Amino acid sequence: MPYFDTASAAPLHPVARQALLAALDEGWADPARLYREGRRARLLLDAAREAAAEAVGCRPDELVFTSSGTTAVHAGIAGALSGRRRVGRHLALSAVEHSSVLHSAAAHEAAGGSFTEVPVERSGAVDPAAYAGALRADTALACLQSANHEVGTEQPVAEVAALCAEAGVPLLVDAAQSLGWGPVAGRWSLLTASAHKWGGPAGVGLLAVRKGVRFAPQGPAGERESGRAPGFENLPAIVAAAASLRAVRDEAAAEAVRLRALVGRIRSVVAERVGDVEVVGDWERRLPHLVTFSCLYVDGETLLHELDRHGFSVSSGSSCTSSTLEPSHVLKAMGVLSEGNVRVSLPMGTAEADVDRFLDVLPGLVAEVRERLGAPVSAPPSPTPVASLVVDALGRRCPIPVIELAKVIGEVPVGATVTVLADDEAARLDIPAWCEMREQEYVGEEPADRGSAYVVRRLS
């Protein structure tokens, strides 16, 4: 059964399994103790730290192990903001950061601080000049992921890091998605990562803080990991994480070329065979193993279930697959179609035959889901056009409001409008995206008694 969701969690690397089992026998003792078993455990911990620091590109004494990547992000942001509180309480971040960064920003704001979200281009990348414009005299910290977790777009970290350095602002880089493929370039100040993204065991994160960065750990003081990650180290998992990071780095160059070719095939074949699809993310500056596309008139949850039934494990940013029924904040910030969203992230060693079978199965499943939802095959003009129409899609979830719009757009003459009444948050993103795909004019959003009124003018 092909597993195509390594962006969520990569399968445990064989080297990680071997190292974990060995460390369970050799690294069970307290590495802070001076007796033989403690010294043996300390040697394992020091070796793991050196290996991880080499992969990150920092000094061993600049890196600590945490209980997760999320914990590393929270600790890194809180510690850097506290360490520079005399400078100010402003935080800068991109609009497509991982939720752990967004949650830290929200907590910072609730405690009296402020933050600015830097918008991204349609590719998902920030403009370095726009990011520099968000830096202020009271900016204590800036955050920018190395590569996006939903669409694979790589961010211009080196350029932004240089601008932050000129402004005297430390930059924290969330490298969870990219660290297995290579070190992060640029003059970053803090870096976080998570072992289960590169094939290490879950429950191990990395936090690197460069020497010279003002940093004040928050919460009760601890004696371990330089006081930045309290609690007893999970030494077997740490050893396995460091060993697997070194192993995947050794394989990364060759696998990147191979997987980039497979992803390129998915991007082109999906656009050719599926129809009414938007492949999102940057075409050039992207992770080698990840591709995301959104299918018009498709319920994302239903499509994922159908793919799972046919043996494919994939993910999605569609609002229909989230507990909040709101579209992905990443897709929303990019301004791209969110309905019928599919994220494919290939693990190392993915067989070409599995990708071919996925591409054979996908078009038929999309067609079945569209037919089940009553999506239009085409939108023929009505023999008796009307001046304008109002479509009531209140209480109906994605992608129904867009489907209903597509059904009636041909019933109004060119230049006339269709108003869609909808209370689904996804409509705010998907109706403008549909207009761009169909070369119709999105007039805008108007208030309504319930939900919102989205006005579309027919151009052709």
Coordinates of C-alpha atoms in Angstrom, one line a residue:
M1 CA 0.0 0.0 0.0
P2 CA 1.8 3.2 -1.2
Y3 CA 2.3 5.7 1.6
F4 CA 2.4 9.2 0.1
D5 CA 2.2 11.4 3.2
T6 CA 5.8 11.7 4.4
A7 CA 5.3 15.5 4.9
S8 CA 3.2 14.5 7.9
A9 CA 5.5 11.7 9.2
A10 CA 8.1 9.8 7.3
P11 CA 8.4 6.0 7.8
L12 CA 11.0 5.0 10.4
H13 CA 14.3 4.7 8.6
P14 CA 16.1 1.3 8.9
V15 CA 19.1 3.0 10.5
A16 CA 16.9 4.7 13.0
R17 CA 15.4 1.3 14.0
Q18 CA 18.9 -0.2 14.4
A19 CA 20.2 2.7 16.4
L20 CA 17.0 2.8 18.6
L21 CA 17.3 -0.9 19.5
A22 CA 21.1 -0.6 20.3
A23 CA 20.5 2.5 22.4
L24 CA 17.8 0.8 24.4
D25 CA 20.5 -1.6 25.6
E26 CA 23.3 0.9 26.0
G27 CA 21.7 4.3 26.7
W28 CA 19.1 3.6 29.4
A29 CA 21.1 5.2 32.3
D30 CA 21.1 8.9 33.4
P31 CA 23.7 10.7 31.3
A32 CA 24.2 13.2 34.1
R33 CA 25.7 10.6 36.4
L34 CA 29.4 9.8 36.8
Y35 CA 29.3 6.1 37.2
R36 CA 30.0 3.7 34.3
E37 CA 26.5 3.4 32.9
G38 CA 26.0 7.2 33.1
R39 CA 29.2 7.9 31.3
R40 CA 28.3 5.4 28.6
A41 CA 24.9 7.2 28.2
R42 CA 26.7 10.6 28.1
L43 CA 29.0 9.5 25.3
L44 CA 25.9 8.4 23.3
L45 CA 24.2 11.8 23.9
D46 CA 27.3 13.8 23.0
A47 CA 27.8 11.8 19.8
A48 CA 24.2 12.3 18.8
R49 CA 24.5 16.1 19.5
E50 CA 27.6 16.3 17.4
A51 CA 26.0 14.5 14.5
A52 CA 22.9 16.6 14.6
A53 CA 24.9 19.8 14.9
E54 CA 27.0 18.9 11.9
A55 CA 23.8 18.3 9.9
V56 CA 22.3 21.6 11.0
G57 CA 25.5 23.6 10.5
C58 CA 26.0 24.8 14.1
R59 CA 28.2 24.1 17.1
P60 CA 27.2 21.2 19.3
D61 CA 26.8 23.5 22.3
E62 CA 24.3 25.6 20.3
L63 CA 21.9 22.6 19.9
V64 CA 19.5 21.0 22.3
F65 CA 17.1 18.2 22.0
T66 CA 13.4 18.7 22.8
S67 CA 10.4 16.5 23.1
S68 CA 9.0 17.5 19.7
G69 CA 9.4 20.0 16.8
T70 CA 6.4 21.9 18.1
T71 CA 8.0 22.2 21.6
A72 CA 11.2 23.4 19.9
V73 CA 9.2 26.1 18.1
H74 CA 7.4 27.2 21.2
A75 CA 10.6 27.3 23.3
G76 CA 12.6 29.0 20.6
I77 CA 10.0 31.8 20.0
A78 CA 9.3 32.3 23.7
G79 CA 13.0 32.3 24.7
A80 CA 14.0 34.7 21.9
L81 CA 11.2 37.1 22.6
S82 CA 11.9 37.2 26.3
G83 CA 15.6 37.6 25.7
R84 CA 15.0 40.7 23.6
R85 CA 12.1 42.1 25.5
R86 CA 14.0 45.4 26.0
V87 CA 14.1 45.9 22.2
G88 CA 10.3 45.5 21.9
R89 CA 7.5 43.0 21.8
H90 CA 6.9 42.8 18.0
L91 CA 7.1 39.5 16.1
A92 CA 7.3 39.2 12.3
L93 CA 6.3 36.0 10.5
S94 CA 5.1 34.8 7.1
A95 CA 1.4 34.1 6.6
V96 CA 2.1 30.4 5.7
E97 CA 4.1 29.4 8.8
H98 CA 3.3 26.1 10.5
S99 CA 0.5 26.2 13.1
S100 CA 3.0 25.9 15.9
V101 CA 4.4 29.3 14.9
L102 CA 0.9 30.8 14.5
H103 CA -0.1 29.5 17.9
S104 CA 3.0 31.0 19.5
A105 CA 2.2 34.4 17.9
A106 CA -1.3 34.2 19.2
A107 CA -0.1 33.5 22.7
H108 CA 2.4 36.3 22.4
E109 CA -0.4 38.7 21.4
A110 CA -2.7 37.6 24.2
A111 CA 0.2 38.4 26.6
G112 CA 0.4 42.0 25.3
G113 CA 2.7 41.6 22.4
S114 CA 2.0 42.1 18.7
F115 CA 2.8 40.4 15.4
T116 CA 2.8 41.1 11.7
E117 CA 2.0 38.4 9.1
V118 CA 3.9 39.0 5.9
P119 CA 1.7 38.0 2.9
V120 CA 3.0 35.6 0.3
E121 CA 2.8 35.5 -3.5
R122 CA 0.5 33.0 -5.3
S123 CA 3.4 30.6 -5.4
G124 CA 3.5 30.6 -1.6
A125 CA 6.8 32.4 -1.2
V126 CA 7.4 35.7 0.5
D127 CA 8.9 38.7 -1.2
P128 CA 12.1 39.5 0.7
A129 CA 11.5 43.2 0.3
A130 CA 8.0 42.8 1.7
Y131 CA 9.4 40.9 4.6
A132 CA 12.0 43.6 5.3
G133 CA 9.1 46.1 5.3
A134 CA 7.5 44.3 8.2
L135 CA 10.5 44.7 10.4
R136 CA 10.2 47.6 12.9
A137 CA 12.4 49.3 15.5
D138 CA 10.6 47.2 18.2
T139 CA 10.8 43.9 16.3
A140 CA 12.3 41.3 18.7
L141 CA 12.2 38.3 16.5
A142 CA 11.4 37.2 12.9
C143 CA 10.2 33.7 11.8
L144 CA 10.3 32.1 8.4
Q145 CA 10.0 28.5 7.5
S146 CA 12.6 27.0 5.1
A147 CA 10.0 25.2 3.0
N148 CA 6.3 25.1 3.2
H149 CA 4.7 21.9 4.7
E150 CA 1.6 22.0 2.5
V151 CA 2.7 23.0 -0.9
G152 CA 6.5 22.5 -0.8
T153 CA 7.5 26.0 -1.8
E154 CA 11.0 26.9 -0.6
Q155 CA 11.3 30.3 1.0
P156 CA 14.1 32.8 0.3
V157 CA 15.7 32.2 3.7
A158 CA 19.2 33.4 2.9
E159 CA 17.9 36.7 1.5
V160 CA 15.5 37.3 4.4
A161 CA 18.2 36.3 6.9
A162 CA 20.6 38.9 5.4
L163 CA 17.9 41.6 5.6
C164 CA 17.1 40.7 9.2
A165 CA 20.8 40.8 10.1
E166 CA 21.0 44.3 8.6
A167 CA 18.1 45.3 10.8
G168 CA 19.6 43.7 13.9
V169 CA 16.7 41.2 14.2
P170 CA 17.3 37.5 14.9
L171 CA 15.6 35.1 12.4
L172 CA 14.1 31.8 13.6
V173 CA 13.8 29.2 10.8
D174 CA 11.4 26.3 11.1
A175 CA 13.3 23.6 9.0
A176 CA 11.1 20.7 9.8
Q177 CA 10.3 19.9 6.2
S178 CA 13.7 20.6 4.6
L179 CA 16.4 19.5 7.1
G180 CA 16.5 15.9 5.8
W181 CA 17.4 17.3 2.3
G182 CA 20.2 19.6 3.4
P183 CA 21.3 22.4 5.7
V184 CA 19.5 25.7 5.7
A185 CA 21.5 28.5 4.0
G186 CA 21.9 32.0 5.3
R187 CA 22.7 33.8 8.5
W188 CA 19.8 32.4 10.6
S189 CA 19.9 32.9 14.3
L190 CA 17.6 30.1 15.6
L191 CA 16.5 26.8 13.9
T192 CA 14.0 24.2 14.8
A193 CA 13.3 20.7 13.3
S194 CA 11.4 17.5 14.1
A195 CA 12.9 14.0 13.7
H196 CA 9.8 12.2 12.5
K197 CA 9.8 14.3 9.3
W198 CA 13.1 12.7 8.2
G199 CA 12.5 9.1 9.3
G200 CA 13.6 9.4 12.9
P201 CA 11.3 8.4 15.8
A202 CA 8.5 10.7 16.9
G203 CA 9.1 12.7 20.1
V204 CA 12.4 14.3 19.2
G205 CA 12.9 17.9 18.2
L206 CA 15.9 20.1 17.6
L207 CA 16.4 23.7 18.8
A208 CA 19.6 25.5 17.7
V209 CA 20.4 28.9 19.1
R210 CA 23.5 30.7 17.7
K211 CA 26.0 32.1 20.2
G212 CA 25.4 35.8 20.7
V213 CA 21.6 35.5 20.4
R214 CA 19.9 36.9 23.5
F215 CA 17.8 34.0 24.8
A216 CA 15.9 33.6 28.1
P217 CA 14.3 30.1 28.5
Q218 CA 10.7 30.4 29.8
G219 CA 9.0 28.2 32.4
P220 CA 10.5 26.5 35.4
A221 CA 14.2 26.2 35.2
G222 CA 15.7 22.8 34.3
E223 CA 19.2 21.4 34.7
R224 CA 19.3 19.5 31.4
E225 CA 19.8 20.6 27.8
S226 CA 21.3 24.0 28.8
G227 CA 18.1 24.7 30.7
R228 CA 16.2 25.0 27.4
A229 CA 14.4 21.6 27.4
P230 CA 13.6 20.4 30.9
G231 CA 13.0 16.8 31.7
F232 CA 14.9 13.5 31.3
E233 CA 16.3 13.0 27.8
N234 CA 14.8 10.3 25.7
L235 CA 18.2 9.1 24.8
P236 CA 17.4 6.0 22.6
A237 CA 15.1 8.2 20.5
I238 CA 17.7 11.0 20.3
V239 CA 20.4 8.6 19.2
A240 CA 18.0 7.1 16.5
A241 CA 17.1 10.6 15.4
A242 CA 20.7 11.7 14.9
A243 CA 21.7 8.4 13.2
S244 CA 18.7 8.6 10.8
L245 CA 19.4 12.3 10.0
R246 CA 23.0 11.4 8.9
A247 CA 21.7 8.4 6.9
V248 CA 19.0 10.3 5.0
R249 CA 21.5 13.1 4.2
D250 CA 23.8 10.5 2.6
E251 CA 20.9 9.4 0.4
A252 CA 19.4 12.9 -0.2
A253 CA 21.3 14.0 -3.3
A254 CA 20.5 10.9 -5.4
E255 CA 16.9 10.6 -4.1
A256 CA 16.2 14.3 -4.7
V257 CA 16.9 13.9 -8.4
R258 CA 14.8 10.8 -8.7
L259 CA 11.9 12.0 -6.6
R260 CA 11.9 15.4 -8.3
A261 CA 11.4 13.6 -11.6
L262 CA 8.5 11.6 -10.2
V263 CA 6.9 14.7 -8.7
G264 CA 7.3 16.5 -12.1
R265 CA 5.5 13.7 -13.7
I266 CA 2.6 14.0 -11.2
R267 CA 2.4 17.7 -11.8
S268 CA 2.2 17.4 -15.6
V269 CA 0.0 14.3 -15.8
V270 CA -2.6 15.5 -13.3
A271 CA -3.0 18.7 -15.2
E272 CA -3.4 16.8 -18.4
R273 CA -5.7 13.9 -17.3
V274 CA -7.9 15.4 -14.5
G275 CA -9.1 18.7 -15.9
D276 CA -10.3 21.7 -13.9
V277 CA -7.4 21.3 -11.6
E278 CA -4.9 23.8 -10.1
V279 CA -1.4 22.6 -9.3
V280 CA -0.2 24.9 -6.6
G281 CA 3.2 26.0 -5.2
D282 CA 6.4 27.2 -6.9
W283 CA 7.4 25.1 -10.0
E284 CA 11.1 25.6 -9.5
R285 CA 11.9 26.5 -5.8
R286 CA 10.3 23.6 -4.1
L287 CA 11.0 20.5 -2.1
P288 CA 11.9 17.5 -4.4
H289 CA 9.3 15.1 -3.0
L290 CA 6.1 17.1 -2.5
V291 CA 3.3 18.2 -4.9
T292 CA -0.1 19.7 -4.1
F293 CA -3.1 20.2 -6.4
S294 CA -6.7 21.2 -6.0
C295 CA -9.6 19.7 -8.0
L296 CA -12.6 21.9 -8.8
Y297 CA -16.0 20.6 -7.8
V298 CA -14.6 18.0 -5.6
D299 CA -15.2 17.2 -1.9
G300 CA -11.6 16.7 -0.5
E301 CA -12.6 14.3 2.3
T302 CA -14.5 12.1 -0.1
L303 CA -11.6 12.0 -2.6
L304 CA -9.1 11.1 0.2
H305 CA -11.4 8.3 1.3
E306 CA -11.6 7.0 -2.2
L307 CA -7.8 7.1 -2.7
D308 CA -7.4 5.3 0.7
R309 CA -9.9 2.6 -0.5
H310 CA -7.6 2.1 -3.5
G311 CA -4.5 1.8 -1.4
F312 CA -3.1 5.4 -1.4
S313 CA -2.3 7.3 1.7
V314 CA -2.3 11.1 0.9
S315 CA -3.2 14.3 2.8
S316 CA -5.2 17.4 2.1
G317 CA -5.6 21.1 3.1
S318 CA -9.2 21.2 2.1
S319 CA -11.6 22.6 4.6
C320 CA -13.8 19.5 4.3
T321 CA -11.0 17.4 5.8
S322 CA -10.4 19.7 8.8
S323 CA -12.2 19.7 12.1
T324 CA -12.9 23.4 11.8
L325 CA -14.4 23.3 8.3
E326 CA -12.2 26.2 7.4
P327 CA -9.8 26.1 4.5
S328 CA -6.0 25.7 5.1
H329 CA -4.5 29.0 6.2
V330 CA -1.7 28.3 3.7
L331 CA -4.0 27.9 0.7
K332 CA -6.0 30.9 1.9
A333 CA -2.9 33.1 2.1
M334 CA -1.8 32.0 -1.4
G335 CA -5.3 32.8 -2.8
V336 CA -5.5 29.4 -4.6
L337 CA -8.3 26.9 -4.9
S338 CA -8.8 24.9 -1.7
E339 CA -11.6 22.5 -2.6
G340 CA -10.6 18.9 -3.6
N341 CA -7.1 19.6 -2.3
V342 CA -4.6 16.7 -2.4
R343 CA -1.0 16.8 -1.1
V344 CA 1.3 14.0 -2.3
S345 CA 4.7 13.7 -0.5
L346 CA 6.8 10.8 -1.5
P347 CA 9.1 9.0 0.9
M348 CA 12.6 8.0 -0.1
G349 CA 12.6 4.8 -2.1
T350 CA 9.1 5.4 -3.6
A351 CA 8.7 3.0 -6.6
E352 CA 8.0 4.5 -10.0
A353 CA 5.3 1.8 -10.5
D354 CA 3.3 3.1 -7.5
V355 CA 3.3 6.7 -8.9
D356 CA 2.1 5.3 -12.3
R357 CA -0.7 3.4 -10.6
F358 CA -1.7 6.6 -8.6
L359 CA -1.9 8.5 -11.9
D360 CA -4.0 5.8 -13.5
V361 CA -6.5 5.7 -10.6
L362 CA -6.8 9.4 -9.8
P363 CA -8.7 10.7 -12.8
G364 CA -11.5 8.2 -12.6
L365 CA -11.9 8.8 -8.8
V366 CA -12.1 12.6 -9.4
A367 CA -14.8 12.0 -12.1
E368 CA -16.8 9.7 -9.8
V369 CA -16.7 12.2 -6.9
R370 CA -17.8 15.1 -9.3
E371 CA -20.6 13.0 -10.7
R372 CA -21.8 12.1 -7.2
L373 CA -21.9 15.8 -6.3
G374 CA -23.8 16.7 -9.5
A375 CA -20.9 18.9 -10.8
P376 CA -21.5 20.3 -14.3
V377 CA -19.5 18.7 -17.2
S378 CA -20.0 22.1 -19.0
A379 CA -22.1 25.1 -18.5
P380 CA -24.1 25.6 -21.7
P381 CA -25.8 29.0 -22.0
S382 CA -29.5 29.2 -21.3
P383 CA -31.8 29.8 -24.3
T384 CA -33.5 32.5 -22.3
P385 CA -30.9 34.4 -20.4
V386 CA -31.9 36.4 -17.3
A387 CA -30.5 39.7 -16.2
S388 CA -29.1 38.4 -12.9
L389 CA -29.4 35.4 -10.6
V390 CA -29.1 34.7 -6.9
V391 CA -27.9 31.3 -5.8
D392 CA -28.8 30.3 -2.2
A393 CA -26.1 28.0 -0.9
L394 CA -26.5 28.8 2.8
G395 CA -25.9 25.9 5.0
R396 CA -24.1 23.9 2.3
R397 CA -20.4 23.0 2.5
C398 CA -17.6 23.0 0.0
P399 CA -17.6 22.5 -2.9
I400 CA -21.4 22.8 -3.3
P401 CA -21.5 26.7 -3.5
V402 CA -19.0 26.6 -6.4
I403 CA -20.9 23.8 -8.1
E404 CA -24.1 25.7 -8.0
L405 CA -22.4 28.8 -9.3
A406 CA -21.0 26.8 -12.2
K407 CA -24.4 25.4 -13.1
V408 CA -26.1 28.8 -13.5
I409 CA -23.4 31.1 -14.9
G410 CA -24.5 30.3 -18.4
E411 CA -28.1 31.4 -17.6
V412 CA -27.1 35.1 -17.4
P413 CA -26.0 37.2 -20.4
V414 CA -22.4 38.4 -20.7
G415 CA -22.0 41.4 -18.4
A416 CA -24.7 40.2 -15.9
T417 CA -24.0 38.9 -12.5
V418 CA -24.6 35.8 -10.3
T419 CA -24.7 36.3 -6.5
V420 CA -23.9 33.3 -4.4
L421 CA -25.2 33.4 -0.8
A422 CA -22.9 31.2 1.3
D423 CA -21.9 30.8 5.0
D424 CA -19.1 28.4 4.4
E425 CA -15.7 30.0 5.0
A426 CA -14.2 28.2 2.1
A427 CA -16.4 30.1 -0.3
R428 CA -14.5 33.2 0.4
L429 CA -11.4 31.5 -1.2
D430 CA -12.9 29.1 -3.7
I431 CA -15.3 31.4 -5.6
P432 CA -12.6 33.9 -6.6
A433 CA -10.3 31.0 -7.5
W434 CA -13.1 29.5 -9.7
C435 CA -13.5 32.9 -11.4
E436 CA -9.8 33.0 -12.2
M437 CA -9.8 29.5 -13.6
R438 CA -13.0 30.2 -15.7
E439 CA -11.9 33.7 -16.7
Q440 CA -15.0 35.3 -15.1
E441 CA -14.9 38.5 -13.0
Y442 CA -15.1 38.3 -9.3
V443 CA -16.8 41.5 -8.3
G444 CA -16.4 41.0 -4.6
E445 CA -18.1 40.1 -1.3
E446 CA -21.1 41.9 0.1
P447 CA -22.8 41.6 3.5
A448 CA -25.9 39.5 3.8
D449 CA -28.4 38.6 6.5
R450 CA -26.7 35.3 6.8
G451 CA -23.2 34.5 5.7
S452 CA -21.9 36.6 2.7
A453 CA -23.0 37.4 -0.8
Y454 CA -20.3 36.7 -3.4
V455 CA -20.9 38.5 -6.7
V456 CA -19.6 37.1 -10.0
R457 CA -19.9 38.9 -13.4
R458 CA -20.0 36.7 -16.5
L459 CA -17.4 37.7 -19.1
S460 CA -17.7 34.9 -21.6

